[in-house]
Amino acid sequence: GGNYNFVIEKMNIENYIDYICTQLFFINTDWPSRNIRFWREVDESKWQWLLFDTDFGFGFAHGADFEMLDFALEENGPSYPNPPWATLLFRKLIENEYFKSDFINRFADLMNTSLRANNLSEHISQKENMILSEIQRHQERWDRTFEFWENEVLLLRYFAGDRQDYVQEEIMQKFSISGVNDIYLDIYPPNTGRIDISTLNIGDFPWTGEYFSDAQLILSAVDVPGYRFAGWSGDITSDSRAIPVTPDDTVSLIAWFEEDVSTQNTLVINEINYNSSNAADSEDWVEIYNN
């Protein structure tokens, strides 16, 4: 109600939800009574949270099965690491149905994208390869072995692979949700549009995501120049561009697009550049696309 409206006027709620989801997923237990930073640009702008110092997380202090949601919602914890004053904001916000729904759906969005196991594994490999040539000397300097480092990297991979299942179990248990179901999305013909689901803009197909069965999701079909949305097929048949979806079972959908002949003889301003960086100044320009 009015209290929640006041809160979202004062803080960037989307940023805060991403911040909380990340701390919970990482299992950063050197928080929330420590390592808190929030900021705003000017007096009238909204407060935003800054993620930093997460070295207790990702398997260092706890395994992937640690119940971090209970930890972050503890009403009467010790002075360190989760005392009542530090968990108060999240505890009170989660009592609001709008916040709770946005939190649960956004957590699913993140686990379907940036926090997806294969995506995390790719990031681990990228960082691993970046410093690989230095590790032998580094380990010798600190009287450790190359094999020790390899094992630590392996622990990161195990955590990345296991954590999503435990997060889903925690959320289902805490909020009395019955399950998690797959949503399969595709478009036809290929490369004629995208599908927006929850907070995500999906452009690569076919795509599969996992969502909680009680979620209230909106799917929207978005066409590209030269095409227009023609309808949905699959488990839902509709001509409406935006459709509500509740994944209480597996959901499979195809968004259909057709050629838009009304735009074939038109010019479209496709790109505008008006503020180049000093390092690569291509001056001001406009790109016109001839359909």
PDB file of C-alpha atoms in Angstrom:
ATOM      1  CA  GLY A   1       0.000   0.000   0.000  1.00  0.00           C
ATOM      2  CA  GLY A   2       1.062   3.521   0.829  1.00  0.00           C
ATOM      3  CA  ASN A   3       4.097   2.434   2.842  1.00  0.00           C
ATOM      4  CA  TYR A   4       5.501   0.415  -0.052  1.00  0.00           C
ATOM      5  CA  ASN A   5       4.855   3.255  -2.474  1.00  0.00           C
ATOM      6  CA  PHE A   6       6.856   5.521  -0.177  1.00  0.00           C
ATOM      7  CA  VAL A   7       9.735   3.005  -0.124  1.00  0.00           C
ATOM      8  CA  ILE A   8       9.930   2.686  -3.918  1.00  0.00           C
ATOM      9  CA  GLU A   9      10.031   6.475  -4.176  1.00  0.00           C
ATOM     10  CA  LYS A  10      13.147   6.499  -1.989  1.00  0.00           C
ATOM     11  CA  MET A  11      15.079   3.468  -3.275  1.00  0.00           C
ATOM     12  CA  ASN A  12      15.706   1.755  -6.597  1.00  0.00           C
ATOM     13  CA  ILE A  13      13.754  -1.410  -5.845  1.00  0.00           C
ATOM     14  CA  GLU A  14      14.945  -3.264  -8.963  1.00  0.00           C
ATOM     15  CA  ASN A  15      18.558  -2.626  -7.991  1.00  0.00           C
ATOM     16  CA  TYR A  16      17.884  -3.741  -4.414  1.00  0.00           C
ATOM     17  CA  ILE A  17      16.255  -6.987  -5.550  1.00  0.00           C
ATOM     18  CA  ASP A  18      19.235  -7.801  -7.794  1.00  0.00           C
ATOM     19  CA  TYR A  19      21.564  -7.011  -4.891  1.00  0.00           C
ATOM     20  CA  ILE A  20      19.690  -9.289  -2.486  1.00  0.00           C
ATOM     21  CA  CYS A  21      19.404 -12.122  -5.019  1.00  0.00           C
ATOM     22  CA  THR A  22      23.141 -12.010  -5.663  1.00  0.00           C
ATOM     23  CA  GLN A  23      24.108 -12.005  -1.965  1.00  0.00           C
ATOM     24  CA  LEU A  24      21.751 -14.928  -1.352  1.00  0.00           C
ATOM     25  CA  PHE A  25      22.961 -16.922  -4.339  1.00  0.00           C
ATOM     26  CA  PHE A  26      26.634 -16.391  -3.460  1.00  0.00           C
ATOM     27  CA  ILE A  27      25.992 -17.238   0.242  1.00  0.00           C
ATOM     28  CA  ASN A  28      27.940 -14.212   1.408  1.00  0.00           C
ATOM     29  CA  THR A  29      27.781 -14.630   5.189  1.00  0.00           C
ATOM     30  CA  ASP A  30      30.178 -11.728   5.811  1.00  0.00           C
ATOM     31  CA  TRP A  31      26.977  -9.702   5.366  1.00  0.00           C
ATOM     32  CA  PRO A  32      24.455  -8.092   6.088  1.00  0.00           C
ATOM     33  CA  SER A  33      25.917  -6.518   9.244  1.00  0.00           C
ATOM     34  CA  ARG A  34      29.157  -5.803   7.359  1.00  0.00           C
ATOM     35  CA  ASN A  35      30.134  -4.844   3.822  1.00  0.00           C
ATOM     36  CA  ILE A  36      27.086  -2.673   3.151  1.00  0.00           C
ATOM     37  CA  ARG A  37      27.306   0.229   0.717  1.00  0.00           C
ATOM     38  CA  PHE A  38      24.432   2.240  -0.682  1.00  0.00           C
ATOM     39  CA  TRP A  39      24.527   5.537  -2.538  1.00  0.00           C
ATOM     40  CA  ARG A  40      22.624   8.116  -4.521  1.00  0.00           C
ATOM     41  CA  GLU A  41      23.711  10.826  -6.924  1.00  0.00           C
ATOM     42  CA  VAL A  42      21.806  13.802  -5.492  1.00  0.00           C
ATOM     43  CA  ASP A  43      19.409  14.395  -2.626  1.00  0.00           C
ATOM     44  CA  GLU A  44      16.299  13.668  -4.686  1.00  0.00           C
ATOM     45  CA  SER A  45      17.570  10.547  -6.494  1.00  0.00           C
ATOM     46  CA  LYS A  46      16.849   7.006  -5.348  1.00  0.00           C
ATOM     47  CA  TRP A  47      19.165   4.987  -3.102  1.00  0.00           C
ATOM     48  CA  GLN A  48      21.009   2.130  -4.793  1.00  0.00           C
ATOM     49  CA  TRP A  49      23.050  -0.714  -3.334  1.00  0.00           C
ATOM     50  CA  LEU A  50      26.616  -1.573  -4.285  1.00  0.00           C
ATOM     51  CA  LEU A  51      27.810  -5.198  -4.269  1.00  0.00           C
ATOM     52  CA  PHE A  52      31.360  -5.693  -3.010  1.00  0.00           C
ATOM     53  CA  ASP A  53      33.541  -7.913  -0.787  1.00  0.00           C
ATOM     54  CA  THR A  54      31.877 -11.251  -1.497  1.00  0.00           C
ATOM     55  CA  ASP A  55      34.912 -13.440  -0.747  1.00  0.00           C
ATOM     56  CA  PHE A  56      33.055 -15.400   1.968  1.00  0.00           C
ATOM     57  CA  GLY A  57      30.691 -16.619  -0.735  1.00  0.00           C
ATOM     58  CA  PHE A  58      30.681 -19.127  -3.573  1.00  0.00           C
ATOM     59  CA  GLY A  59      31.693 -22.064  -1.417  1.00  0.00           C
ATOM     60  CA  PHE A  60      34.406 -20.496   0.751  1.00  0.00           C
ATOM     61  CA  ALA A  61      32.546 -20.415   4.084  1.00  0.00           C
ATOM     62  CA  HIS A  62      29.588 -22.699   3.334  1.00  0.00           C
ATOM     63  CA  GLY A  63      28.511 -25.356   0.888  1.00  0.00           C
ATOM     64  CA  ALA A  64      25.877 -24.777  -1.778  1.00  0.00           C
ATOM     65  CA  ASP A  65      23.172 -26.229   0.508  1.00  0.00           C
ATOM     66  CA  PHE A  66      23.453 -23.493   3.183  1.00  0.00           C
ATOM     67  CA  GLU A  67      19.997 -22.006   3.869  1.00  0.00           C
ATOM     68  CA  MET A  68      20.880 -18.423   3.079  1.00  0.00           C
ATOM     69  CA  LEU A  69      17.300 -17.184   2.797  1.00  0.00           C
ATOM     70  CA  ASP A  70      16.637 -18.043   6.452  1.00  0.00           C
ATOM     71  CA  PHE A  71      19.958 -16.404   7.342  1.00  0.00           C
ATOM     72  CA  ALA A  72      19.027 -13.140   5.594  1.00  0.00           C
ATOM     73  CA  LEU A  73      15.540 -13.099   7.153  1.00  0.00           C
ATOM     74  CA  GLU A  74      16.654 -13.928  10.712  1.00  0.00           C
ATOM     75  CA  GLU A  75      14.593 -11.922  13.228  1.00  0.00           C
ATOM     76  CA  ASN A  76      16.890 -12.318  16.226  1.00  0.00           C
ATOM     77  CA  GLY A  77      20.398 -13.095  15.014  1.00  0.00           C
ATOM     78  CA  PRO A  78      23.705 -12.335  16.796  1.00  0.00           C
ATOM     79  CA  SER A  79      25.480  -8.986  16.518  1.00  0.00           C
ATOM     80  CA  TYR A  80      27.538 -10.558  13.729  1.00  0.00           C
ATOM     81  CA  PRO A  81      26.791 -11.484  11.005  1.00  0.00           C
ATOM     82  CA  ASN A  82      22.969 -11.129  10.807  1.00  0.00           C
ATOM     83  CA  PRO A  83      21.547  -9.048  13.685  1.00  0.00           C
ATOM     84  CA  PRO A  84      17.949  -7.751  13.597  1.00  0.00           C
ATOM     85  CA  TRP A  85      18.877  -4.229  12.421  1.00  0.00           C
ATOM     86  CA  ALA A  86      20.734  -5.659   9.402  1.00  0.00           C
ATOM     87  CA  THR A  87      17.938  -7.977   8.263  1.00  0.00           C
ATOM     88  CA  LEU A  88      15.122  -5.492   8.992  1.00  0.00           C
ATOM     89  CA  LEU A  89      14.731  -3.967   5.523  1.00  0.00           C
ATOM     90  CA  PHE A  90      14.553  -7.284   3.664  1.00  0.00           C
ATOM     91  CA  ARG A  91      12.318  -8.828   6.367  1.00  0.00           C
ATOM     92  CA  LYS A  92       9.789  -6.031   6.121  1.00  0.00           C
ATOM     93  CA  LEU A  93       9.845  -5.733   2.334  1.00  0.00           C
ATOM     94  CA  ILE A  94       9.218  -9.453   1.867  1.00  0.00           C
ATOM     95  CA  GLU A  95       5.930  -9.029   3.777  1.00  0.00           C
ATOM     96  CA  ASN A  96       4.649  -6.984   0.840  1.00  0.00           C
ATOM     97  CA  GLU A  97       3.051  -9.197  -1.822  1.00  0.00           C
ATOM     98  CA  TYR A  98       4.235  -7.004  -4.725  1.00  0.00           C
ATOM     99  CA  PHE A  99       7.836  -7.075  -3.532  1.00  0.00           C
ATOM    100  CA  LYS A 100       7.712 -10.806  -2.801  1.00  0.00           C
ATOM    101  CA  SER A 101       6.377 -11.572  -6.283  1.00  0.00           C
ATOM    102  CA  ASP A 102       8.978  -9.347  -7.956  1.00  0.00           C
ATOM    103  CA  PHE A 103      11.746 -10.853  -5.820  1.00  0.00           C
ATOM    104  CA  ILE A 104      10.812 -14.463  -6.636  1.00  0.00           C
ATOM    105  CA  ASN A 105      10.332 -13.825 -10.360  1.00  0.00           C
ATOM    106  CA  ARG A 106      13.516 -11.777 -10.687  1.00  0.00           C
ATOM    107  CA  PHE A 107      15.513 -14.471  -8.866  1.00  0.00           C
ATOM    108  CA  ALA A 108      14.208 -16.948 -11.452  1.00  0.00           C
ATOM    109  CA  ASP A 109      15.140 -14.511 -14.254  1.00  0.00           C
ATOM    110  CA  LEU A 110      18.706 -14.249 -12.944  1.00  0.00           C
ATOM    111  CA  MET A 111      19.072 -18.010 -12.541  1.00  0.00           C
ATOM    112  CA  ASN A 112      17.885 -18.370 -16.141  1.00  0.00           C
ATOM    113  CA  THR A 113      20.562 -15.948 -17.380  1.00  0.00           C
ATOM    114  CA  SER A 114      23.565 -14.504 -15.524  1.00  0.00           C
ATOM    115  CA  LEU A 115      23.339 -16.984 -12.615  1.00  0.00           C
ATOM    116  CA  ARG A 116      22.689 -20.004 -14.848  1.00  0.00           C
ATOM    117  CA  ALA A 117      25.160 -22.818 -14.177  1.00  0.00           C
ATOM    118  CA  ASN A 118      26.681 -22.918 -17.667  1.00  0.00           C
ATOM    119  CA  ASN A 119      27.032 -19.130 -17.742  1.00  0.00           C
ATOM    120  CA  LEU A 120      28.803 -19.122 -14.382  1.00  0.00           C
ATOM    121  CA  SER A 121      31.083 -21.932 -15.571  1.00  0.00           C
ATOM    122  CA  GLU A 122      32.028 -19.895 -18.642  1.00  0.00           C
ATOM    123  CA  HIS A 123      32.925 -16.929 -16.447  1.00  0.00           C
ATOM    124  CA  ILE A 124      35.025 -19.146 -14.172  1.00  0.00           C
ATOM    125  CA  SER A 125      36.890 -20.504 -17.211  1.00  0.00           C
ATOM    126  CA  GLN A 126      37.460 -16.998 -18.535  1.00  0.00           C
ATOM    127  CA  LYS A 127      39.009 -15.814 -15.275  1.00  0.00           C
ATOM    128  CA  GLU A 128      40.935 -19.075 -14.894  1.00  0.00           C
ATOM    129  CA  ASN A 129      42.549 -18.705 -18.313  1.00  0.00           C
ATOM    130  CA  MET A 130      43.294 -15.035 -17.683  1.00  0.00           C
ATOM    131  CA  ILE A 131      45.598 -15.746 -14.723  1.00  0.00           C
ATOM    132  CA  LEU A 132      46.712 -19.302 -15.518  1.00  0.00           C
ATOM    133  CA  SER A 133      50.226 -18.333 -16.638  1.00  0.00           C
ATOM    134  CA  GLU A 134      50.937 -16.634 -13.279  1.00  0.00           C
ATOM    135  CA  ILE A 135      49.585 -19.272 -10.932  1.00  0.00           C
ATOM    136  CA  GLN A 136      52.661 -21.529 -10.666  1.00  0.00           C
ATOM    137  CA  ARG A 137      54.878 -18.642  -9.492  1.00  0.00           C
ATOM    138  CA  HIS A 138      52.121 -17.262  -7.293  1.00  0.00           C
ATOM    139  CA  GLN A 139      51.591 -20.547  -5.475  1.00  0.00           C
ATOM    140  CA  GLU A 140      55.320 -21.039  -4.956  1.00  0.00           C
ATOM    141  CA  ARG A 141      55.570 -17.520  -3.508  1.00  0.00           C
ATOM    142  CA  TRP A 142      52.960 -18.401  -0.871  1.00  0.00           C
ATOM    143  CA  ASP A 143      54.174 -21.971  -0.298  1.00  0.00           C
ATOM    144  CA  ARG A 144      51.255 -23.686  -1.992  1.00  0.00           C
ATOM    145  CA  THR A 145      50.938 -25.980  -4.952  1.00  0.00           C
ATOM    146  CA  PHE A 146      49.447 -25.643  -8.398  1.00  0.00           C
ATOM    147  CA  GLU A 147      47.188 -28.612  -7.550  1.00  0.00           C
ATOM    148  CA  PHE A 148      45.807 -26.715  -4.552  1.00  0.00           C
ATOM    149  CA  TRP A 149      44.735 -23.897  -6.854  1.00  0.00           C
ATOM    150  CA  GLU A 150      43.198 -26.332  -9.345  1.00  0.00           C
ATOM    151  CA  ASN A 151      41.125 -27.835  -6.543  1.00  0.00           C
ATOM    152  CA  GLU A 152      39.916 -24.397  -5.418  1.00  0.00           C
ATOM    153  CA  VAL A 153      38.755 -23.615  -8.961  1.00  0.00           C
ATOM    154  CA  LEU A 154      37.000 -26.996  -9.050  1.00  0.00           C
ATOM    155  CA  LEU A 155      35.112 -26.040  -5.868  1.00  0.00           C
ATOM    156  CA  LEU A 156      33.860 -22.910  -7.623  1.00  0.00           C
ATOM    157  CA  ARG A 157      32.581 -25.070 -10.468  1.00  0.00           C
ATOM    158  CA  TYR A 158      30.820 -27.450  -8.074  1.00  0.00           C
ATOM    159  CA  PHE A 159      29.147 -24.519  -6.328  1.00  0.00           C
ATOM    160  CA  ALA A 160      28.045 -22.980  -9.629  1.00  0.00           C
ATOM    161  CA  GLY A 161      26.547 -26.284 -10.733  1.00  0.00           C
ATOM    162  CA  ASP A 162      24.725 -27.079  -7.471  1.00  0.00           C
ATOM    163  CA  ARG A 163      23.532 -23.747  -6.117  1.00  0.00           C
ATOM    164  CA  GLN A 164      20.460 -23.172  -8.303  1.00  0.00           C
ATOM    165  CA  ASP A 165      18.696 -26.345  -7.131  1.00  0.00           C
ATOM    166  CA  TYR A 166      19.172 -25.409  -3.478  1.00  0.00           C
ATOM    167  CA  VAL A 167      17.955 -21.837  -4.041  1.00  0.00           C
ATOM    168  CA  GLN A 168      14.824 -23.162  -5.716  1.00  0.00           C
ATOM    169  CA  GLU A 169      14.196 -25.541  -2.808  1.00  0.00           C
ATOM    170  CA  GLU A 170      14.643 -22.718  -0.286  1.00  0.00           C
ATOM    171  CA  ILE A 171      12.210 -20.436  -2.081  1.00  0.00           C
ATOM    172  CA  MET A 172       9.604 -23.181  -2.500  1.00  0.00           C
ATOM    173  CA  GLN A 173       9.807 -24.112   1.179  1.00  0.00           C
ATOM    174  CA  LYS A 174       9.823 -20.535   2.508  1.00  0.00           C
ATOM    175  CA  PHE A 175       6.908 -19.303   0.375  1.00  0.00           C
ATOM    176  CA  SER A 176       4.896 -22.553   0.081  1.00  0.00           C
ATOM    177  CA  ILE A 177       5.386 -22.904  -3.674  1.00  0.00           C
ATOM    178  CA  SER A 178       4.576 -26.303  -5.116  1.00  0.00           C
ATOM    179  CA  GLY A 179       7.274 -26.613  -7.766  1.00  0.00           C
ATOM    180  CA  VAL A 180       9.380 -25.354 -10.650  1.00  0.00           C
ATOM    181  CA  ASN A 181       8.450 -25.839 -14.298  1.00  0.00           C
ATOM    182  CA  ASP A 182      10.102 -25.300 -17.671  1.00  0.00           C
ATOM    183  CA  ILE A 183       9.010 -22.670 -20.161  1.00  0.00           C
ATOM    184  CA  TYR A 184      10.023 -23.381 -23.763  1.00  0.00           C
ATOM    185  CA  LEU A 185      10.003 -20.413 -26.149  1.00  0.00           C
ATOM    186  CA  ASP A 186      10.624 -20.140 -29.872  1.00  0.00           C
ATOM    187  CA  ILE A 187       9.773 -17.809 -32.746  1.00  0.00           C
ATOM    188  CA  TYR A 188       8.961 -18.442 -36.385  1.00  0.00           C
ATOM    189  CA  PRO A 189      10.323 -17.563 -38.884  1.00  0.00           C
ATOM    190  CA  PRO A 190      13.771 -17.254 -37.256  1.00  0.00           C
ATOM    191  CA  ASN A 191      15.244 -13.815 -36.577  1.00  0.00           C
ATOM    192  CA  THR A 192      11.952 -11.964 -37.043  1.00  0.00           C
ATOM    193  CA  GLY A 193      11.431 -10.836 -33.454  1.00  0.00           C
ATOM    194  CA  ARG A 194      12.055 -11.467 -29.784  1.00  0.00           C
ATOM    195  CA  ILE A 195      10.059 -12.490 -26.702  1.00  0.00           C
ATOM    196  CA  ASP A 196      10.086 -10.523 -23.449  1.00  0.00           C
ATOM    197  CA  ILE A 197       9.367 -12.619 -20.354  1.00  0.00           C
ATOM    198  CA  SER A 198       9.286 -11.086 -16.881  1.00  0.00           C
ATOM    199  CA  THR A 199      12.335  -8.753 -16.868  1.00  0.00           C
ATOM    200  CA  LEU A 200      14.181 -10.577 -19.688  1.00  0.00           C
ATOM    201  CA  ASN A 201      14.433  -9.801 -23.401  1.00  0.00           C
ATOM    202  CA  ILE A 202      15.008 -13.106 -25.191  1.00  0.00           C
ATOM    203  CA  GLY A 203      16.530 -12.949 -28.668  1.00  0.00           C
ATOM    204  CA  ASP A 204      18.251 -16.324 -29.102  1.00  0.00           C
ATOM    205  CA  PHE A 205      15.977 -19.298 -29.769  1.00  0.00           C
ATOM    206  CA  PRO A 206      14.959 -21.910 -28.929  1.00  0.00           C
ATOM    207  CA  TRP A 207      15.113 -20.835 -25.271  1.00  0.00           C
ATOM    208  CA  THR A 208      14.287 -22.695 -22.051  1.00  0.00           C
ATOM    209  CA  GLY A 209      13.838 -21.204 -18.589  1.00  0.00           C
ATOM    210  CA  GLU A 210      12.664 -22.482 -15.210  1.00  0.00           C
ATOM    211  CA  TYR A 211      10.005 -20.585 -13.260  1.00  0.00           C
ATOM    212  CA  PHE A 212       8.157 -21.155 -10.014  1.00  0.00           C
ATOM    213  CA  SER A 213       4.704 -22.634 -10.465  1.00  0.00           C
ATOM    214  CA  ASP A 214       2.886 -19.770  -8.703  1.00  0.00           C
ATOM    215  CA  ALA A 215       4.585 -17.050 -10.777  1.00  0.00           C
ATOM    216  CA  GLN A 216       2.427 -14.515 -12.581  1.00  0.00           C
ATOM    217  CA  LEU A 217       4.366 -13.787 -15.760  1.00  0.00           C
ATOM    218  CA  ILE A 218       3.696 -11.569 -18.754  1.00  0.00           C
ATOM    219  CA  LEU A 219       5.091 -12.641 -22.139  1.00  0.00           C
ATOM    220  CA  SER A 220       5.307 -10.080 -24.947  1.00  0.00           C
ATOM    221  CA  ALA A 221       6.175 -10.615 -28.593  1.00  0.00           C
ATOM    222  CA  VAL A 222       8.296  -7.846 -30.104  1.00  0.00           C
ATOM    223  CA  ASP A 223       8.831  -7.673 -33.864  1.00  0.00           C
ATOM    224  CA  VAL A 224      11.807  -6.334 -35.801  1.00  0.00           C
ATOM    225  CA  PRO A 225      11.527  -3.817 -38.687  1.00  0.00           C
ATOM    226  CA  GLY A 226       9.920  -5.474 -41.685  1.00  0.00           C
ATOM    227  CA  TYR A 227       7.865  -7.948 -39.661  1.00  0.00           C
ATOM    228  CA  ARG A 228       4.821  -7.853 -37.427  1.00  0.00           C
ATOM    229  CA  PHE A 229       3.473 -10.156 -34.757  1.00  0.00           C
ATOM    230  CA  ALA A 230       0.951 -12.705 -36.071  1.00  0.00           C
ATOM    231  CA  GLY A 231      -0.022 -14.774 -33.003  1.00  0.00           C
ATOM    232  CA  TRP A 232       0.914 -17.400 -30.436  1.00  0.00           C
ATOM    233  CA  SER A 233       0.706 -21.169 -30.821  1.00  0.00           C
ATOM    234  CA  GLY A 234       1.425 -24.072 -28.502  1.00  0.00           C
ATOM    235  CA  ASP A 235      -0.023 -24.362 -25.013  1.00  0.00           C
ATOM    236  CA  ILE A 236      -1.659 -20.940 -25.433  1.00  0.00           C
ATOM    237  CA  THR A 237      -3.311 -19.773 -28.644  1.00  0.00           C
ATOM    238  CA  SER A 238      -3.783 -16.033 -28.838  1.00  0.00           C
ATOM    239  CA  ASP A 239      -3.607 -13.039 -31.155  1.00  0.00           C
ATOM    240  CA  SER A 240      -2.692 -10.733 -28.268  1.00  0.00           C
ATOM    241  CA  ARG A 241       0.879  -9.486 -28.335  1.00  0.00           C
ATOM    242  CA  ALA A 242       1.146  -9.664 -24.505  1.00  0.00           C
ATOM    243  CA  ILE A 243      -0.227 -12.724 -22.696  1.00  0.00           C
ATOM    244  CA  PRO A 244      -0.293 -13.759 -19.024  1.00  0.00           C
ATOM    245  CA  VAL A 245       1.349 -17.089 -18.168  1.00  0.00           C
ATOM    246  CA  THR A 246       1.252 -19.062 -14.919  1.00  0.00           C
ATOM    247  CA  PRO A 247       3.704 -21.982 -15.199  1.00  0.00           C
ATOM    248  CA  ASP A 248       1.768 -24.489 -13.058  1.00  0.00           C
ATOM    249  CA  ASP A 249       2.945 -27.067 -15.617  1.00  0.00           C
ATOM    250  CA  THR A 250       5.455 -27.153 -18.459  1.00  0.00           C
ATOM    251  CA  VAL A 251       4.669 -24.392 -20.964  1.00  0.00           C
ATOM    252  CA  SER A 252       5.686 -24.461 -24.626  1.00  0.00           C
ATOM    253  CA  LEU A 253       4.992 -21.455 -26.885  1.00  0.00           C
ATOM    254  CA  ILE A 254       5.883 -20.196 -30.342  1.00  0.00           C
ATOM    255  CA  ALA A 255       5.519 -16.543 -31.345  1.00  0.00           C
ATOM    256  CA  TRP A 256       4.714 -16.198 -35.043  1.00  0.00           C
ATOM    257  CA  PHE A 257       5.671 -13.216 -37.164  1.00  0.00           C
ATOM    258  CA  GLU A 258       4.812 -12.275 -40.726  1.00  0.00           C
ATOM    259  CA  GLU A 259       6.184  -9.883 -43.294  1.00  0.00           C
ATOM    260  CA  ASP A 260       4.934  -6.347 -42.832  1.00  0.00           C
ATOM    261  CA  VAL A 261       4.434  -5.143 -46.386  1.00  0.00           C
ATOM    262  CA  SER A 262       3.435  -1.691 -45.163  1.00  0.00           C
ATOM    263  CA  THR A 263       7.072  -0.945 -44.252  1.00  0.00           C
ATOM    264  CA  GLN A 264       8.758  -2.354 -47.341  1.00  0.00           C
ATOM    265  CA  ASN A 265       9.028   1.015 -49.106  1.00  0.00           C
ATOM    266  CA  THR A 266      10.017   3.103 -46.122  1.00  0.00           C
ATOM    267  CA  LEU A 267      13.291   4.370 -44.716  1.00  0.00           C
ATOM    268  CA  VAL A 268      14.066   3.841 -41.027  1.00  0.00           C
ATOM    269  CA  ILE A 269      16.549   5.806 -38.921  1.00  0.00           C
ATOM    270  CA  ASN A 270      18.339   2.769 -37.551  1.00  0.00           C
ATOM    271  CA  GLU A 271      21.176   4.241 -35.468  1.00  0.00           C
ATOM    272  CA  ILE A 272      22.204   7.682 -34.235  1.00  0.00           C
ATOM    273  CA  ASN A 273      25.636   8.584 -32.853  1.00  0.00           C
ATOM    274  CA  TYR A 274      25.918  11.991 -31.217  1.00  0.00           C
ATOM    275  CA  ASN A 275      28.378  11.586 -28.348  1.00  0.00           C
ATOM    276  CA  SER A 276      31.490   9.580 -29.185  1.00  0.00           C
ATOM    277  CA  SER A 277      34.150   8.753 -26.639  1.00  0.00           C
ATOM    278  CA  ASN A 278      37.409  10.660 -26.775  1.00  0.00           C
ATOM    279  CA  ALA A 279      39.249   7.411 -27.521  1.00  0.00           C
ATOM    280  CA  ALA A 280      37.191   6.608 -30.627  1.00  0.00           C
ATOM    281  CA  ASP A 281      35.590   9.726 -32.038  1.00  0.00           C
ATOM    282  CA  SER A 282      33.701   8.928 -35.235  1.00  0.00           C
ATOM    283  CA  GLU A 283      31.929  12.306 -35.047  1.00  0.00           C
ATOM    284  CA  ASP A 284      28.146  12.667 -35.321  1.00  0.00           C
ATOM    285  CA  TRP A 285      26.300  10.401 -37.760  1.00  0.00           C
ATOM    286  CA  VAL A 286      22.969   8.827 -38.622  1.00  0.00           C
ATOM    287  CA  GLU A 287      22.429   5.360 -40.146  1.00  0.00           C
ATOM    288  CA  ILE A 288      19.396   4.972 -42.418  1.00  0.00           C
ATOM    289  CA  TYR A 289      18.007   1.494 -43.118  1.00  0.00           C
ATOM    290  CA  ASN A 290      16.184   0.944 -46.406  1.00  0.00           C
ATOM    291  CA  ASN A 291      13.539  -1.729 -45.908  1.00  0.00           C
TER     292      ASN A 291
END
